[in-house]
Short mmCIF file of C-alpha atoms and ligand atoms in Angstrom, two decimals:
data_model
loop_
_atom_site.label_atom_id
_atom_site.label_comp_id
_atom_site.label_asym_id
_atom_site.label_seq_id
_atom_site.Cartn_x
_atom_site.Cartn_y
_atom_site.Cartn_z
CA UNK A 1 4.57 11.07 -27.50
CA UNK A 2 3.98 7.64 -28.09
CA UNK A 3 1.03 6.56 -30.27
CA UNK A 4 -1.76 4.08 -28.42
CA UNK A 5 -0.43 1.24 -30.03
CA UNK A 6 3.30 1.45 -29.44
CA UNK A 7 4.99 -1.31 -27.76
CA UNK A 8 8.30 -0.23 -27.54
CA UNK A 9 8.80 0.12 -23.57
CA UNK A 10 6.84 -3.35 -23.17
CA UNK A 11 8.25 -5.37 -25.91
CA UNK A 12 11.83 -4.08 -24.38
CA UNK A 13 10.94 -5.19 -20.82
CA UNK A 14 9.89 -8.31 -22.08
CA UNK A 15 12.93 -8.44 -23.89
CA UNK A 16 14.62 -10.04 -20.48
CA UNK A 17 12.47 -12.96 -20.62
CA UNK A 18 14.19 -14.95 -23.28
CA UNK A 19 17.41 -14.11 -21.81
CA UNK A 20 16.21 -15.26 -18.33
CA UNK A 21 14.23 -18.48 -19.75
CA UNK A 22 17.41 -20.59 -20.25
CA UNK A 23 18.28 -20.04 -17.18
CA UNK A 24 14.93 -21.29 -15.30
CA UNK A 25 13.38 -24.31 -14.89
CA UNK A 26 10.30 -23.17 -16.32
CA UNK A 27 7.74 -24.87 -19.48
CA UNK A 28 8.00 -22.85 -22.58
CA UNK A 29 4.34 -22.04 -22.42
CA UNK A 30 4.46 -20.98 -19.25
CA UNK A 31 6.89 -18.16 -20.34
CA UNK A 32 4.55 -17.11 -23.83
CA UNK A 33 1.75 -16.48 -20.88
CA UNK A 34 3.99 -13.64 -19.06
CA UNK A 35 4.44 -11.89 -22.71
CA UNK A 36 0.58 -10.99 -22.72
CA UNK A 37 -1.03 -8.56 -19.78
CA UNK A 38 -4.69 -10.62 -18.49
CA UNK A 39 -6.13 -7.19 -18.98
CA UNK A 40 -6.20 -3.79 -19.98
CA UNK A 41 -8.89 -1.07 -18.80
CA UNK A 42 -8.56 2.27 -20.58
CA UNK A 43 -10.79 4.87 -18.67
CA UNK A 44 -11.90 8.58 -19.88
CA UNK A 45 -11.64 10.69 -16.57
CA UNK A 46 -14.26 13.93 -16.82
CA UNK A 47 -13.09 16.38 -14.14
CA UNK A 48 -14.59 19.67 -12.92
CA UNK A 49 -11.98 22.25 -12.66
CA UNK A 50 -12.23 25.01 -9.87
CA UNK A 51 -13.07 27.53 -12.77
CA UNK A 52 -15.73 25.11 -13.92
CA UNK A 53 -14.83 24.03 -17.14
CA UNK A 54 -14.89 20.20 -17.84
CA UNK A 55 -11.83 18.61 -18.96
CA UNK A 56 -11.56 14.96 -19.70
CA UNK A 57 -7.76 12.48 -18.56
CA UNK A 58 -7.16 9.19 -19.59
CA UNK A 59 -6.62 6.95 -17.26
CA UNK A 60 -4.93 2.89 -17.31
CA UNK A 61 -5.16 -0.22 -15.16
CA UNK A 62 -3.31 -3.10 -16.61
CA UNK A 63 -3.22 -6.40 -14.68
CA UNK A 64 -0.06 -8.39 -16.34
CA UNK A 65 -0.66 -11.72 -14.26
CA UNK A 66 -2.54 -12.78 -11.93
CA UNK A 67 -1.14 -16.68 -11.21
CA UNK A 68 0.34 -16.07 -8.01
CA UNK A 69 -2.47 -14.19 -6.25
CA UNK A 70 -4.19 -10.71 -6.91
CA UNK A 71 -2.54 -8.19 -8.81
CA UNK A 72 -0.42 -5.42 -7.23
CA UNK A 73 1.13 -2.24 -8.08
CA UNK A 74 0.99 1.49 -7.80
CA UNK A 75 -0.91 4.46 -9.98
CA UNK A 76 1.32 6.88 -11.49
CA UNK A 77 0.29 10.75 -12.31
CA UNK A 78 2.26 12.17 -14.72
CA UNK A 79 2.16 13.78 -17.58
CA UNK A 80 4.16 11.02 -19.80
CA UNK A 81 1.76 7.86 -18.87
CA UNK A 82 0.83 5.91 -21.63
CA UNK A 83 -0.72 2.33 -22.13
CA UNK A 84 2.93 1.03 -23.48
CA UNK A 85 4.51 2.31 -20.21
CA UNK A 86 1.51 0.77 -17.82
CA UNK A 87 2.07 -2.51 -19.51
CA UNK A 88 5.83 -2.38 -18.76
CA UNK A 89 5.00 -1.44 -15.32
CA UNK A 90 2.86 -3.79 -14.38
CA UNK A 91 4.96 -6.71 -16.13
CA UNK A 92 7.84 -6.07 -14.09
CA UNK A 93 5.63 -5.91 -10.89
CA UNK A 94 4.80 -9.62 -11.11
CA UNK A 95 8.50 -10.44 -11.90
CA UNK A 96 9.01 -8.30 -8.33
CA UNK A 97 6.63 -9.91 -6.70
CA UNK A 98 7.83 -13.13 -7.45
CA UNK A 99 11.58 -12.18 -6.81
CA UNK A 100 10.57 -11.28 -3.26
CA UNK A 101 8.28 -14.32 -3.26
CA UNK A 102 5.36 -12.43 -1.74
CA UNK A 103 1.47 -14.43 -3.22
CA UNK A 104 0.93 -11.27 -5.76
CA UNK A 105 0.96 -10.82 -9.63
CA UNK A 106 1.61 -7.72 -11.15
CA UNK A 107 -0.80 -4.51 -12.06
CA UNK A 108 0.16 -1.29 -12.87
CA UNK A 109 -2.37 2.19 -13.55
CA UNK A 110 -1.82 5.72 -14.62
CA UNK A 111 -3.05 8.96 -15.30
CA UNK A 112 -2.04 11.85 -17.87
CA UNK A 113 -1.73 14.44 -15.86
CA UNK A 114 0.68 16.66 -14.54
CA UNK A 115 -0.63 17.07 -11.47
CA UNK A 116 1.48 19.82 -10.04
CA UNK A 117 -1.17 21.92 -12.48
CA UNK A 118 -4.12 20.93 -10.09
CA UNK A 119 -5.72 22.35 -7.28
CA UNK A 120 -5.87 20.19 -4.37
CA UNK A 121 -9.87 19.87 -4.63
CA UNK A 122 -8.81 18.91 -8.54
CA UNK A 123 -6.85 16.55 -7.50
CA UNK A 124 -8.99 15.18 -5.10
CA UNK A 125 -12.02 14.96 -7.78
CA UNK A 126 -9.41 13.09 -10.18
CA UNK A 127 -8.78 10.72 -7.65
CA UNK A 128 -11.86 9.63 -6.34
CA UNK A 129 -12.80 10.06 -10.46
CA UNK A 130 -10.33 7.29 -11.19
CA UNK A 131 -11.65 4.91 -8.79
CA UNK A 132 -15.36 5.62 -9.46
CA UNK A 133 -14.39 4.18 -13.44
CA UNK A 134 -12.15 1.53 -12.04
CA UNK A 135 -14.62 -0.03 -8.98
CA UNK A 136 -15.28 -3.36 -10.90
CA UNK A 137 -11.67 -4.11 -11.54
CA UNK A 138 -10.15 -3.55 -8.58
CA UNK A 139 -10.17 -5.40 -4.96
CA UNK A 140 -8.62 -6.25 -1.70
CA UNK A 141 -8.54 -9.89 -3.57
CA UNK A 142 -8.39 -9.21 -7.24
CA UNK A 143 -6.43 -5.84 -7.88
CA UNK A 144 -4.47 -4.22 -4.94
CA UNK A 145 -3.33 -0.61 -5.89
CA UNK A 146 -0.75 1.72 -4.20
CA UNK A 147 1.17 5.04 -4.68
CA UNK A 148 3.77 5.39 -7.48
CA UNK A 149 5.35 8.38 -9.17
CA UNK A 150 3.29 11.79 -7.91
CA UNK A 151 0.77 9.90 -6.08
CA UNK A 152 0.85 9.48 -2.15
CA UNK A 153 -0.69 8.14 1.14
CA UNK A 154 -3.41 11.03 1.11
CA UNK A 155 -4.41 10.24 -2.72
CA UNK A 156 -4.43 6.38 -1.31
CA UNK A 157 -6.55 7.22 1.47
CA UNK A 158 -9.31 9.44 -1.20
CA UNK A 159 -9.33 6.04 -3.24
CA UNK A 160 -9.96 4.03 -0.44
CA UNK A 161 -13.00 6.38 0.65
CA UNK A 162 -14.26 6.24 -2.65
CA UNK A 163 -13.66 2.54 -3.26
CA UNK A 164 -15.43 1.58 0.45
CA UNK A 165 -18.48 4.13 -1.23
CA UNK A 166 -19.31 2.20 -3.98
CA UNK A 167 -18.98 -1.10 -2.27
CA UNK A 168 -20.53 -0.01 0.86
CA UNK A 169 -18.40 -1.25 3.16
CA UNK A 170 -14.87 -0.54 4.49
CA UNK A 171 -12.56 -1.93 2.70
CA UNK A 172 -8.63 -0.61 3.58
CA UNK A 173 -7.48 -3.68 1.92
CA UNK A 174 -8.32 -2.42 -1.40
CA UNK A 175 -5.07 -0.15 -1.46
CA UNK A 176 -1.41 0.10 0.01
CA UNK A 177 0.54 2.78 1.21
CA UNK A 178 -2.34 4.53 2.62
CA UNK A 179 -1.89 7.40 5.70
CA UNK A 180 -1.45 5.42 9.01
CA UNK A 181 -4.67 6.79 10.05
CA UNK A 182 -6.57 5.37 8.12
CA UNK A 183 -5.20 1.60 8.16
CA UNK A 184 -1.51 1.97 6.77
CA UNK A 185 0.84 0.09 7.97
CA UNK A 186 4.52 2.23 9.63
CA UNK A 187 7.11 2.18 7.71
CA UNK A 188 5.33 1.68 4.13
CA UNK A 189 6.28 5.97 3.98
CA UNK A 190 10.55 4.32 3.28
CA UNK A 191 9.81 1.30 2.58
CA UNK A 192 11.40 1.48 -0.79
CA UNK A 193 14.36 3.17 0.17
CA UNK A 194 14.99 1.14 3.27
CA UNK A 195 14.44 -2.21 0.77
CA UNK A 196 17.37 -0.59 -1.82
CA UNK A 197 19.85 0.55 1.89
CA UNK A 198 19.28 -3.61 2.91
CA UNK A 199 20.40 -4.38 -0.51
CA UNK A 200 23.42 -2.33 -0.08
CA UNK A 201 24.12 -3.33 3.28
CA UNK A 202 24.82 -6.81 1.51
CA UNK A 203 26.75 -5.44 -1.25
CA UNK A 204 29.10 -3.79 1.67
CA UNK A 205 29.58 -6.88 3.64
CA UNK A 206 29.91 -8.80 0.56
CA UNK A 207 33.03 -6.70 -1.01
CA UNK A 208 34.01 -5.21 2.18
CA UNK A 209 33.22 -1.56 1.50
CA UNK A 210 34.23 1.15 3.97
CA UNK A 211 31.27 3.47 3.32
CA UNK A 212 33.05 6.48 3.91
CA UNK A 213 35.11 6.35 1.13
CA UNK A 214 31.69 5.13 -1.01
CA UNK A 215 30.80 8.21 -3.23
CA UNK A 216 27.06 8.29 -4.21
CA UNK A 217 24.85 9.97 -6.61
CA UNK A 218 21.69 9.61 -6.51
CA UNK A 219 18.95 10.91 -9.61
CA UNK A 220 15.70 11.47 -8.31
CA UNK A 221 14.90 13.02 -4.82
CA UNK A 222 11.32 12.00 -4.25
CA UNK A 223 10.17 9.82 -1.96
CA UNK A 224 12.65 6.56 -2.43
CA UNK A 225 15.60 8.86 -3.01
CA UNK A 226 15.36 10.64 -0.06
CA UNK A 227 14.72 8.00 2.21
CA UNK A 228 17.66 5.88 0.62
CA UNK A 229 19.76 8.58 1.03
CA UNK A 230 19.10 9.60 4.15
CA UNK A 231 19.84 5.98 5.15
CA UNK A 232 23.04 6.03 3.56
CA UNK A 233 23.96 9.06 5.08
CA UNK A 234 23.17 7.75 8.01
CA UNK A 235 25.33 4.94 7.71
CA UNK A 236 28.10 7.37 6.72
CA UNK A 237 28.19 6.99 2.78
CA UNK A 238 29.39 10.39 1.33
CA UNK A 239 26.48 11.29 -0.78
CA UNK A 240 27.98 13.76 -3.63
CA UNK A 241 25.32 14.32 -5.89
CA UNK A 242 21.42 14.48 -6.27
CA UNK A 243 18.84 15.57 -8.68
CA UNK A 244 15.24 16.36 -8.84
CA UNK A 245 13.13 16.87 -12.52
CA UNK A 246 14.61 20.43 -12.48
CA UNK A 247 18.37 19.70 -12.24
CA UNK A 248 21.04 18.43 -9.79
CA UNK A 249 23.84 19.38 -6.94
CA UNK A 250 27.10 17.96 -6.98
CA UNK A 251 30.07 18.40 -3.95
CA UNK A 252 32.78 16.20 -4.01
CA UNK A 253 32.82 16.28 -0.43
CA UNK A 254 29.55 15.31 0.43
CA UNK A 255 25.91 16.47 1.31
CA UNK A 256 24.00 16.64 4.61
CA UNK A 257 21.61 14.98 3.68
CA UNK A 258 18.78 15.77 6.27
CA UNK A 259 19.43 19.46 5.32
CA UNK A 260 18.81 18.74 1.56
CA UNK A 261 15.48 16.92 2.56
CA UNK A 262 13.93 19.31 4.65
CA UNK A 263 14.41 22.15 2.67
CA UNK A 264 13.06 20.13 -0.78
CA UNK A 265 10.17 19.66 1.02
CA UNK A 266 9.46 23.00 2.46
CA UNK A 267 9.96 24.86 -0.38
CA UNK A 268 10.06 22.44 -3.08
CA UNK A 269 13.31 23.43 -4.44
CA UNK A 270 16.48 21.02 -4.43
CA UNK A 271 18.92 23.25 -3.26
CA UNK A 272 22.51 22.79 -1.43
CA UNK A 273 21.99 24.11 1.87
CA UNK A 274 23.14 23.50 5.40
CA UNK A 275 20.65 23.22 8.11
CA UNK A 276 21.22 23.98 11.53
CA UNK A 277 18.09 24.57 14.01
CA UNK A 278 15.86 26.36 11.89
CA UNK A 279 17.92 28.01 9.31
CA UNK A 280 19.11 26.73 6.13
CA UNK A 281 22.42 28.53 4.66
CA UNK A 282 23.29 28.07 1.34
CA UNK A 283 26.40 26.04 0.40
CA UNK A 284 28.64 25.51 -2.45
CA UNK A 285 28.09 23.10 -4.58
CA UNK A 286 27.94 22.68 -8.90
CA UNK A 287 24.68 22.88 -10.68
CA UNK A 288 24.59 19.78 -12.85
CA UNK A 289 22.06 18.18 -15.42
CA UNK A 290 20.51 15.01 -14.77
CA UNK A 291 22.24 13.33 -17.28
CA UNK A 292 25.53 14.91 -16.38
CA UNK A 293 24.45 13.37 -12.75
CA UNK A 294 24.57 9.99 -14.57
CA UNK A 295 27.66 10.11 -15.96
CA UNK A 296 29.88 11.44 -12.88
CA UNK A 297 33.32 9.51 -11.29
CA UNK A 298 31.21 7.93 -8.38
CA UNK A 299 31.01 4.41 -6.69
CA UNK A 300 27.91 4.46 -6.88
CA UNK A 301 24.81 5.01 -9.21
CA UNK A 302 21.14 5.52 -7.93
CA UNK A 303 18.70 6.25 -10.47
CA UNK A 304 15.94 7.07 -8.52
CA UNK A 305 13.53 8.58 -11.23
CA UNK A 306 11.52 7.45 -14.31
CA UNK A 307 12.51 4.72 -16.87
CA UNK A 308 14.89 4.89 -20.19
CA UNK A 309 17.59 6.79 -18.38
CA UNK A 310 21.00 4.56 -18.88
CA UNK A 311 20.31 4.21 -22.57
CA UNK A 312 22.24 3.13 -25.61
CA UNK A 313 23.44 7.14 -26.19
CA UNK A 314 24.88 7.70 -22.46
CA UNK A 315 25.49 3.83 -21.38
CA UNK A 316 29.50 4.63 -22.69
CA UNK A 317 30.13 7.77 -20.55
CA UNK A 318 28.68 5.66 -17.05
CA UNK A 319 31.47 5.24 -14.86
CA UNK A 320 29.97 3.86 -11.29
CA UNK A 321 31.26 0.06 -11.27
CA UNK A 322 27.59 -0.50 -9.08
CA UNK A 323 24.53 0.84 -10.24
CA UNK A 324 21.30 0.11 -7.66
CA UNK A 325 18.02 0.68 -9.26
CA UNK A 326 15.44 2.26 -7.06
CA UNK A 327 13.53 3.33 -9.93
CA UNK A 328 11.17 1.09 -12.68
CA UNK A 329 13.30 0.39 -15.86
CA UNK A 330 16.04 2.89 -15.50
CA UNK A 331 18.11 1.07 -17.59
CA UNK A 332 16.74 -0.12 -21.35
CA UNK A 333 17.94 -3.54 -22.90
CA UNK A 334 20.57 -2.24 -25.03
CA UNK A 335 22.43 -0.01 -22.46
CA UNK A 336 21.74 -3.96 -19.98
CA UNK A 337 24.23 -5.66 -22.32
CA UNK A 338 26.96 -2.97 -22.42
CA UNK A 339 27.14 -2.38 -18.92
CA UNK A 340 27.58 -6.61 -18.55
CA UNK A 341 29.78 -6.42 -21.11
CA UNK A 342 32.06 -3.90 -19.12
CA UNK A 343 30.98 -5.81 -15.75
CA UNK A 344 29.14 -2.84 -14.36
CA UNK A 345 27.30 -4.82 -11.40
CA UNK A 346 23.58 -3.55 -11.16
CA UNK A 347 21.38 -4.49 -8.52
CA UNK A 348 17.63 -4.71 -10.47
CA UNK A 349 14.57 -2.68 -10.00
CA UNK A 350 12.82 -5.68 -9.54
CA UNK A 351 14.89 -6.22 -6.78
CA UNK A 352 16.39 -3.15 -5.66
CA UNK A 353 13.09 -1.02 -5.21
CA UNK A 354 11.00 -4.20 -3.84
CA UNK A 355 10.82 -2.97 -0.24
CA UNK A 356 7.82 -0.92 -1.26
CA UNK A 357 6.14 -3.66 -2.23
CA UNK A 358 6.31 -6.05 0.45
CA UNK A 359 5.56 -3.44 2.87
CA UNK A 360 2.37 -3.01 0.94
CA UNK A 361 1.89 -6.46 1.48
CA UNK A 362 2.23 -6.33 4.94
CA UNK A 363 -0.20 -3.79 5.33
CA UNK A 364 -2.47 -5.85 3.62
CA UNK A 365 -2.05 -8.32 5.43
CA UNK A 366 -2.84 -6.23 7.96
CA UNK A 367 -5.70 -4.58 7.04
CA UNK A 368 -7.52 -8.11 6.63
CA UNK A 369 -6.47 -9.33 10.12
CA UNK A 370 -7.39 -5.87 11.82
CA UNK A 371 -3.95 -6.66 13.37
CA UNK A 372 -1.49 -3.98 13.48
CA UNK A 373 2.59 -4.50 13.79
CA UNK A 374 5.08 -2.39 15.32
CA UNK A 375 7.54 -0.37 13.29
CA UNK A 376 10.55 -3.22 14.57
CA UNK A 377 8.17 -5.89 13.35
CA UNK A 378 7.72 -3.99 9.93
CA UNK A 379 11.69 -2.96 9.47
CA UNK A 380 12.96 -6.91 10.94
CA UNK A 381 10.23 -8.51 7.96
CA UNK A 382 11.49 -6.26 5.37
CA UNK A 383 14.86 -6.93 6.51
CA UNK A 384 14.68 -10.40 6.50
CA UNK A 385 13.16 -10.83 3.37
CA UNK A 386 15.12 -8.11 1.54
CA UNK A 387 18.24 -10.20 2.59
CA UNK A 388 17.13 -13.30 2.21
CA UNK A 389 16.36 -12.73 -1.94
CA UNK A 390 19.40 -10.67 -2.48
CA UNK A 391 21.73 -13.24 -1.52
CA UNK A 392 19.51 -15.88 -3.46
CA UNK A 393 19.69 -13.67 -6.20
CA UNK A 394 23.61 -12.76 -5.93
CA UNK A 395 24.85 -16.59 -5.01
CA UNK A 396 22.92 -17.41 -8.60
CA UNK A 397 24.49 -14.87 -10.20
CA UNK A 398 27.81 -16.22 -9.41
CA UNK A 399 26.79 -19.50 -10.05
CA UNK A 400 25.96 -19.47 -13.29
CA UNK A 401 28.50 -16.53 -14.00
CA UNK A 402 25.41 -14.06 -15.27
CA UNK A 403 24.66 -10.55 -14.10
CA UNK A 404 21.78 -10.33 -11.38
CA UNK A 405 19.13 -8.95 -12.98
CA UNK A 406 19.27 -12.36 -15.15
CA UNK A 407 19.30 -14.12 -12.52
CA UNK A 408 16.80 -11.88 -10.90
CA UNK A 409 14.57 -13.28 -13.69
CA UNK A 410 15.52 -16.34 -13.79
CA UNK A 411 14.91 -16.74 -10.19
CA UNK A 412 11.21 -15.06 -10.40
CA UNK A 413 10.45 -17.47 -13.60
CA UNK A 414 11.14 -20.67 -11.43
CA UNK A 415 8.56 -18.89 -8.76
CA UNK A 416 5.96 -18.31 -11.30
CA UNK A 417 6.26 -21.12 -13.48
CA UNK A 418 6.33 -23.73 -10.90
CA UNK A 419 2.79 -22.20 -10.36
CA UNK A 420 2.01 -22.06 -13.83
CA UNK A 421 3.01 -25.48 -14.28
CA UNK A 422 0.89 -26.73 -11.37
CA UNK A 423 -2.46 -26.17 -13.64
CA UNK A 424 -1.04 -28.44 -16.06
CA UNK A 425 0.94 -27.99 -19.50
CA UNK A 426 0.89 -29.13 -22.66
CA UNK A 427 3.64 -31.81 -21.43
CA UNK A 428 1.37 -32.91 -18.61
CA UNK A 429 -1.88 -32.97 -20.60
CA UNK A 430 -0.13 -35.02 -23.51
CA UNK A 431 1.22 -37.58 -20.71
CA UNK A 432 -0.51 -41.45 -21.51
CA UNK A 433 -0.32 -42.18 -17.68
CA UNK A 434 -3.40 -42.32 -15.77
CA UNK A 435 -3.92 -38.32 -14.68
CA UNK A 436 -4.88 -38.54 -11.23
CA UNK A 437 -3.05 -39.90 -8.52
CA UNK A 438 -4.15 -40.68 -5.27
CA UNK A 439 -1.80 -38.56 -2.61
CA UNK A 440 -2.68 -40.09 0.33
N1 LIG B 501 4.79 1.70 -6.95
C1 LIG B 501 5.63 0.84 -6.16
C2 LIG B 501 6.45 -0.06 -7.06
O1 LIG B 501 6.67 0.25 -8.21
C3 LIG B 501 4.88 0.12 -5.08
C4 LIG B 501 3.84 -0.86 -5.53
C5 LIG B 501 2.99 -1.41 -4.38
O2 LIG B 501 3.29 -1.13 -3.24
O3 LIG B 501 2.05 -2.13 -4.71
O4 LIG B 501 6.97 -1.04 -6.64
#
C-alpha cells in the first residue's frame, strides 16, 4: 500500500505535461498551476454495520482545477483508493474535459472499501455517509460527481437524496450518471463505451479496417467493457478475449458477446458460454490471466480496468499495433515511451473513455433546464463531439509527427491555458502599455 504522502501515480501523470507543453501555445505559469490540485478533502467515514459494530473508511475528494467551470468526475469504491491515486484521477479529468472541450475542470473522490463485502443497507449508509462529510464541497456549480469504478446510477441516486437533504431542496444537478428516474439522462448507462466504439469507428475509416478480420481483447468487463464490446460485436469485430478481476477467456474465433454479458451479470461470473433463449451452454475457450490477456497476438488492445497495467515489466511482450484506453491511466510513463518508440498507436484515456463524461454533462445540462433529450439526441451529441476531437486530436498528431496522447495534451493545454491566460500572466501584468482597452 502506498503511504499518505506518496506521489508516485500523480507525479507520473503529471509527467505528460512537460512533454505536452512544447507542443502548446500555452504561458509557462499557466502549466506550474495544473501541477497542484485547488483542493484536497480527506474525510473519516463512521459506518454502522448490520451486526452493529462501528467501523470507520476514509474517504477523498480532490478538485485538480477548476478554470474552466466546476469540477467533474466520478467516486471510486475500492479497496486500493488512495489520496496519490485521487489526485491522478482528478488531474487527468480536467485534461478530459478540456480535450472534449466541455466548460468543466477536473475532480476526482474515493473510498477504501471493497464494497462487494457490504450489505446493500451498508452500502447505502456509506453512501449517503460520504455525502453527509462532503455537502460543503460539492455542487451542481462547484463540484459535479458521478459513478466510477464499483459505484453506479443507484449509489448516484442515494447521494443525490442525501445531497438535496442537507440543502433542502432538489438538486439532480449535483451528480451524473444517476438512474433515469430520478433525472438521468439515456444513454449516460454506455456512454463510455459508445465514446471509445466512435473513436474506433474513426480509426476504421481512417486505415480502412475490415472489422471482421479485427481481433480484440478487451481487460475489464464492467460497465465500459461490456458496452464497448457489445458495440463492437455489433459492428462485427471478432472479440477473442476478455477479463474480469478474477481472470480471462480467450477463443481465437470469437465470443458472442451478448451471451458473455448476460450471464456476467446474472451470476457474476465471466464465463464462456453460448446463449440461446434462456439457456446458457458452456463453450470452449482458454482460461487466461489478465496479464497474459495483455500480452496476446491481437489487433487490438482494450484495457478496460484500473491504472498501471502496460508497465515498464510487460510493455516488451505487448503485441496489438492499437491500443484504445477505456480505462484511467492504463498505461504508466515509462511503458508511454516504449510503445512510441515501437509506434504502437494508442488512442488516450483522456480521450478514449471521454464519452462518459460528456454524457454527464449533458445530463447536467439537463437537469438545470428541466429539459429532457431523446436517446438520438444523446447518441448524435456524443457522436458529434466524440468525432469532432478525435480527428482534431489525430490530424495534430500527424502534424507534428507525435503520438496522440501528446497531442491529446497538447491540444487540452491550448484549451485551458487560453483560459488561464485570459486572467492575466506574469507577461501581461509586466506589459508598460496602458492595461485596459476600450472594446467597443
Ligand atoms: N468516472 C468517469 C470518468 O472517469 C465519468 C466521470 C463523470 O461522468 O463525471 O471519466
Amino acid at each position: 500500500m502506498p503511504t499518505s504522502d506518496s506521489r508516485d501515480v500523480f507525479d507520473d501523470a503529471i509527467k505528460r505535461l512537460d512533454r505536452a507543453f512544447g507542443y502548446a501555445r500555452i504561458d509557462e505559469e499557466a502549466l506550474e498551476k495544473l501541477k497542484h490540485p485547488k483542493a484536497i478533502l480527506q474525510v473519516s467515514i463512521p459506518l454502522r454495520m448490520d451486526d452493529g459494530s462501528l467501523r470507520i473508511f476514509e474517504g477523498y475528494r480532490v478538485r485538480h482545477d477548476d478554470t474552466r467551470g466546476p469540477t467533474k468526475g466520478g467516486i471510486r469504491y475500492h479497496p486500493n483508493v488512495n489520496l496519490d491515486e485521487v489526485m491522478a484521477l482528478a488531474f487527468w479529468m480536467t485534461i478530459k474535459c478540456a480535450v472534449v472541450g466541455i466548460p468543466y475542470g477536473g475532480a476526482k473522490g474515493g473510498i477504501t472499501v471493497n464494497p462487494k463485502e457490504l450489505s446493500r443497507l451498508e452500502l447505502e449508509r456509506l453512501s449517503r455517509g460520504f455525502i453527509r462529510q462532503m455537502a460543503d464541497f460539492l455542487g451542481p456549480d462547484t463540484d459535479i460527481p458521478a459513478p466510477d469504478v464499483y459505484t453506479n446510477p443507484m449509489v448516484m441516486g442515494w447521494m443525490m437524496d442525501e445531497y438535496s437533504k442537507i440543502a433542502r431542496r432538489h438538486t439532480p444537478a449535483v451528480i451524473t450518471g444517476k438512474p433515469v428516474e430520478l433525472g438521468g439522462s439515456l444513454g449516460r448507462d454506455d456512454a463510455t463505451g459508445r465514446g471509445a466504439f466512435y473513436c474506433i469507428q474513426e480509426l476504421e475509416k481512417r486505415n480502412g479496417w475490415k472489422p471482421e478480420e479485427v481481433r480484440v481483447a478487451v481487460q475489464g468487463f464492467g460497465n465500459a467493457g461490456q458496452a464497448l464490446a457489445g458495440l463492437l460485436h455489433e459492428a462485427r469485430y471478432k472479440i477473442v478475449a476478455v477479463s474480469d478481476s478474477t481472470g480471462g477467456i480467450y477463443e481465437p474465433a470469437g465470443f458472442d458477446v451478448p451471451s458473455l454479458v448476460r450471464f456476467k451479470n446474472e451470476s457474476r461470473k465471466l464465463k464462456a458460454v453460448y446463449c440461446h433463449d434462456s439457456v446458457c451452454e458452456v463453450i470452449d475457450a482458454r482460461q487466461i490471466t489478465n496479464e497474459e490477456l495483455l500480452t496476446l497476438d491481437v489487433d487490438l488492445l482494450v484495457p478496460a480496468a484500473l491504472e498501471n497495467q502496460i508497465t515498464a515489466e510487460n510493455v516488451e511482450q505487448i503485441k496489438a499495433p492499437v491500443i484504445v484506453e477505456l480505462a484511467n491511466g492504463p498505461t504508466s510513463s515509462e511503458a508511454d515511451a516504449a510503445l512510441g518508440d515501437r509506434h504502437t498507436l494508442v488512442v488516450p484515456d483522456v480521450l478514449a473513455n471521454a464519452g462518459g463524461v460528456v454524457v454527464s454533462y449533458f445530463e447536467w445540462t439537463q437537469n438545470k433546464q428541466g429539459f429532457y433529450w431523446t436517446l438520438e439526441e444523446v447518441h448524435q451529441r456524443l457522436a458529434a463531439i466524440m468525432t469532432r476531437e478525435f480527428n482534431s486530436v489525430y490530424d495534430f498528431a500527424e502534424e507534428h509527427g507525435i503520438d496522440m496522447r501528446t497531442a491529446a495534451y497538447a491540444h487540452a493545454l491550448n484549451r485551458i491555458g487560453t483560459s488561464i491566460e485570459a486572467l492575466g500572466t506574469q507577461h501581461y501584468f509586466n506589459e508598460q502599455t496602458p492595461p485596459v482597452r476600450s472594446s467597443t
